[in-house]
Amino acid sequence: MEETENMVDGLEVDELEEGVLEADGHEVDLDEDATEEDDDISFSDPEDFVDDIEDEELLDDVLSERPQEADGIDSVVVVDNVPQVGPDRLEKLKNVINKIFSKFGKITNEFYPDADGLTKGYIFLEYGVPTHAQEAVKGADGYKLDKQHTFRVNLFTDFDKYMVVCDEWDLPEKQPFKDFGNLRSWLEDADCRDQFSVIYESGERTSIFWNDVKEPIPAEERARWTETYVRWSPRGTYLATFHQRGIALWGGEKFKQIQRFSHQGVQLIDYSPCERYLVTFSPLLDTEEDPQAIIIWDTLTGQKKRGFHCESSAHWPIFKWSHDGKFFARMTFDTLSIYETPSMGLLDKKSLKITGIKDFSWSPGGNIIAFWVPEDKDIPARVTLMQLPSRQEIRVRNLFNVVDCKLHWQKNGDYLCVKVDRTPKGTQGVVTNFEIFRMREKQVPVDVVEMKDGIIAFAWEPNGSKFAVLHGEVPRISVSFYHVKSNGKIELIKSYDKQQANTIFWSPQGQFLVLAGLRSMNGALAFVDTSDCTIMNIAEHYTASDVEWDPTGRFVVTSVSWWSHKVDNAYWLWTFQGRLLQKNSKDRFCQLLWRPRPPTLLGVEEIKVIKKDLKKYSKIFEQKDRLSQTKASKELVDRRRTMMEEYKSYREMSHRLYLEQKDARLELRGGVDTDELDSNVEDWEEETIEFFVTEEIIHLEE
Amino acid sequence: MRPILLQGHERAITQIKYNRDGDLLFTVAKDPVVNVWYSVNGERLGTYNGHTGAVWCVDVDWDNRHVLSGSADNSCRLFDCETGKQLALLETNSAVRTCGFDFGGNIIMFSTDKQMGYQCFVSFIDLRDPTQIEDNEPYMKIPCNESKITSAVWGPLGENVITGHENGELNLYSAKSGEIVNTMKEHSKQINDIQSSRDMTMFITASKDCTAKIFDTTSLEHQKTFRTERPVNSAALSPIYDHVVLGGGQEAMDVTTTSTRIGKFEARFFHVAVEEEFGRVKGHFGPINSLAFHPDGKSYSSGGEDGYVRIHYFDQQYFDFEPEF
């Protein structure tokens, strides 16, 4: 793989190494000085002295750095197809060779073998360090000196390496197939329940629960399952746990370990949308020669596919995946690098140079990248949509007086909204434009909604054509719902003011959403149906820090995480309509994550049919619900009854003992029966207590 | 249910206790005064003076002769209940955390804190022997090495003392031999309060681990658990129903950083048999430190970190309440 970035790395190494060499030279000088001064007193050993100290004893720590015979062999290259010359022209040839090969590093040694007065047509060159030799192979192999002579450059060590390659190819040994059972078994639940993971006791325990309306049903519980947090894969197949030494993936019915990825100090991970690859990040261990800050792994084989340097990107994920997992891209200074799977190499072997690129994002519905570039002197800012792998620009939109842009894709990739903060000429302050790109139409038409308010949050309906915006300033916050009509017009459906919210959570199925005022806004919740834009319920989960919809859009969980707040750590389960079903307090509860579901296998038509016959199904479900409810209430009553009976029998036993001790009690209290409050009425003294009722009359001044 | 507010303390209430008849309510706080009130109307009957530090505990014997109080001024004092005269001053090496009269009212027990290099002790003094008081020489002094005692009550018939410890442990000490008769660990954190049922066959513990639990007095067997989200400072058993009341709230040291709303300073009522909550009473604007049921079960009182004592008479609704079974 020949890439520009590696070239740059190589050059930096070059400088470094030279520095080291200089320093070494200096040390030698010092030593020489020392020996000169030694002339006065003789420290020499007597002649018959035999040194009985082993090298190991004296300099065991540096012994491993002792020069070896083969040292430097890595720095030697062999150049073939060099013109054969006589001694008269040798000097000239050497000059030419030096000129070509010095640019990869300083040549420290050279050898031009000759026979019969002519050079043999191949030469040996030695560099100061092996990397220079490698650069020379990369850079000079295939170099055309003239018509007859095209250099072939190889590492000297490669000759040895390829000589010993066995001529016979052995069939790789077949790895035994490990059966992890049905990795999607949770989808076969008879009641179509979902699972979720819960971390609590400040991370000591992790549990998987089935979500049930009555109460969560434990599926798995483990102590110290993870050291920090967990992550589900995008289709719910794997659960990733974090450890000092790397990542472990768990799955199947019993949550067995399926794969391990060793990455010391791993902190962040990301899956490709197809679950085939895992990207891990660790701040430790990265070296110039061996990039392993970011590693891409194959989740099926567990193999490391490629390591990358972190560069200086601040936002995770650094690599963004295309929706099908075929490509992944990263942005560095003025550059957008797109890689392809499974080779993990740069697409078309080169990065895109995009001067000033600020942000980019893949469409979730096709291999299209959107990126934007800010204004540069007279060149306007622009948003570009690029088709891949063709790199064809399908739409470019120029924007003026831009402060900032944010790219928001609708989940199906039908629409792209670019939120543009602008400072138009002649006005004060910032206005925001929502530039709505209609991706499914020819030439991608764009419409604009302008807003003068400050924007707090924006969110697309996941599979619809509506979007919601929170705007205004605290405490005057409004929510507005817009609809992108099929003719492209953007219509304001409804607006509510005086909202207590700072985040929008759409149901993954669309239509319903929760407006939440998290953290500083005390956990105010509003449940909205956007089909007619009514607020179905207003509720509160005090100091809530997170809101999580289940993958089906039937339930929503609000929670107070120990990571953000130290008291009242709990998660509450609500229906999509905002009816509170459960309050689950867990000691030092940290995080709840729903297990994602893979996309449905049903076609559009089949879903339509189901929706049409919904009445038929809902009857069955209602009956089922009623049954389970009566069963539940019966269970509860039974449980209470047994508890009551157990308690009763305990009390009866205690009471018998109490009666037996009556004589002892009487004796201790001098014969006075104090068993009941009024059992010694004859001893009572009457006492009259006066109630003081003060009456104060205050005359109000007229 | 409009409560009667008793304003007789300047500092946080530490313990409140009714006498056997229920006409008097004794209250102590982190100020040096011991107050006694008519429980029926909240009128203050008088004070017992003498302490010079926070008073941690108070008790009155069954026939209202003596009042006993223990304080952080390193003393335990015995008062004449009716006149308020100080009858005895028992000096200790460290703060007195708990104290109590036995069933007959003849033997007193008090425990001292592990403090300033001194161990935690439980001391027993027989009041019938005047020399024990005069010489300040308890007939028995049991050292408690492991975890200090944070609450203690007498068992039935004056045979044993039940102690709750800082590590959540319960011990049953014989008042005769001083031996540990029984031990139990069900709580994971400090036991803040122990109160017996009226017949003394069981008792309830309130713990910092956010639970209150009922145990059998003789076997120390765990019977019931009541769960909340906050440390429980005090718990009391109703003398007439299968009800308990729990009080507590966020720890006093954290209270200033949060609103009363999040502190959860309500008194909470649970049904004993099914361990389910059925009611709450708001009022205090700090954690509740001590709770007591009136011996007739028709009212209860609470004392809080806010320095107030509130006497609550139950509404008819409370007596009409029937749990569904």
Short mmCIF file of C-alpha atoms in Angstrom, two decimals, chain A residues 540 542-543 565 567-568 637 640-641 643-644 647 650-651 654 658 661 664-665 668-669 672 674-677 680 687 689-692, chain B residues 20 38 40-41 43 62 103-104 157 198-199 201-202 216 223-224 230 242 250 259 261-262 264 272-276 295-296 324-325:
data_model
loop_
_atom_site.label_atom_id
_atom_site.label_comp_id
_atom_site.label_asym_id
_atom_site.label_seq_id
_atom_site.Cartn_x
_atom_site.Cartn_y
_atom_site.Cartn_z
CA GLU A 540 -41.53 14.36 35.03
CA TYR A 542 -36.76 14.39 38.40
CA THR A 543 -33.09 14.89 37.44
CA HIS A 565 -26.10 12.25 39.49
CA VAL A 567 -28.86 10.00 44.20
CA ASP A 568 -32.15 8.45 43.10
CA VAL A 637 -52.93 -11.59 45.78
CA ARG A 640 -49.72 -11.31 49.74
CA ARG A 641 -51.93 -13.96 51.21
CA MET A 643 -47.01 -13.50 53.44
CA MET A 644 -49.97 -12.57 55.57
CA TYR A 647 -46.78 -13.46 59.53
CA TYR A 650 -45.35 -16.05 63.62
CA ARG A 651 -47.33 -13.55 65.66
CA SER A 654 -44.90 -14.89 69.79
CA TYR A 658 -45.88 -13.44 75.69
CA GLN A 661 -44.32 -14.69 80.57
CA ALA A 664 -42.68 -12.78 85.25
CA ARG A 665 -43.88 -9.39 84.06
CA LEU A 668 -40.99 -7.29 87.82
CA ARG A 669 -43.48 -4.44 88.05
CA VAL A 672 -49.09 -4.02 88.43
CA THR A 674 -49.27 -3.14 82.40
CA ASP A 675 -50.11 -5.43 79.51
CA GLU A 676 -52.86 -3.16 78.26
CA LEU A 677 -53.00 0.59 78.44
CA ASN A 680 -54.50 -0.84 85.73
CA GLU A 687 -55.52 15.18 85.73
CA ILE A 689 -55.26 19.85 81.40
CA GLU A 690 -56.16 23.32 80.30
CA PHE A 691 -55.91 24.18 76.68
CA PHE A 692 -54.65 27.65 76.17
CA ARG B 20 -45.88 4.04 78.89
CA TYR B 38 -48.16 16.88 77.09
CA VAL B 40 -52.41 15.67 73.91
CA ASN B 41 -51.97 19.37 73.19
CA GLU B 43 -47.88 22.07 75.84
CA TRP B 62 -42.59 2.39 83.28
CA PHE B 103 -38.64 -3.72 82.27
CA GLY B 104 -38.86 -3.33 86.04
CA LEU B 157 -38.17 -9.02 81.14
CA ARG B 198 -45.45 -3.18 72.45
CA ASP B 199 -45.28 -6.78 73.64
CA THR B 201 -41.56 -10.04 71.20
CA MET B 202 -40.08 -8.38 68.13
CA ASP B 216 -37.58 -11.69 66.65
CA GLN B 223 -38.78 -11.47 59.78
CA LYS B 224 -39.52 -8.54 57.48
CA ARG B 230 -32.83 6.91 51.54
CA ASP B 242 -49.63 -4.32 61.62
CA GLN B 250 -30.81 12.09 52.69
CA SER B 259 -33.89 20.65 47.56
CA ARG B 261 -38.06 17.56 47.12
CA ILE B 262 -35.15 15.33 46.36
CA LYS B 264 -37.43 12.69 50.61
CA VAL B 272 -45.85 -5.24 58.11
CA ALA B 273 -47.12 -8.50 56.65
CA VAL B 274 -46.78 -7.66 52.95
CA GLU B 275 -43.91 -5.15 53.30
CA GLU B 276 -45.75 -2.65 51.09
CA PRO B 295 -49.00 3.75 72.97
CA ASP B 296 -52.67 3.95 71.96
CA GLU B 324 -56.75 -5.83 49.83
CA PHE B 325 -55.97 -9.47 50.26
#
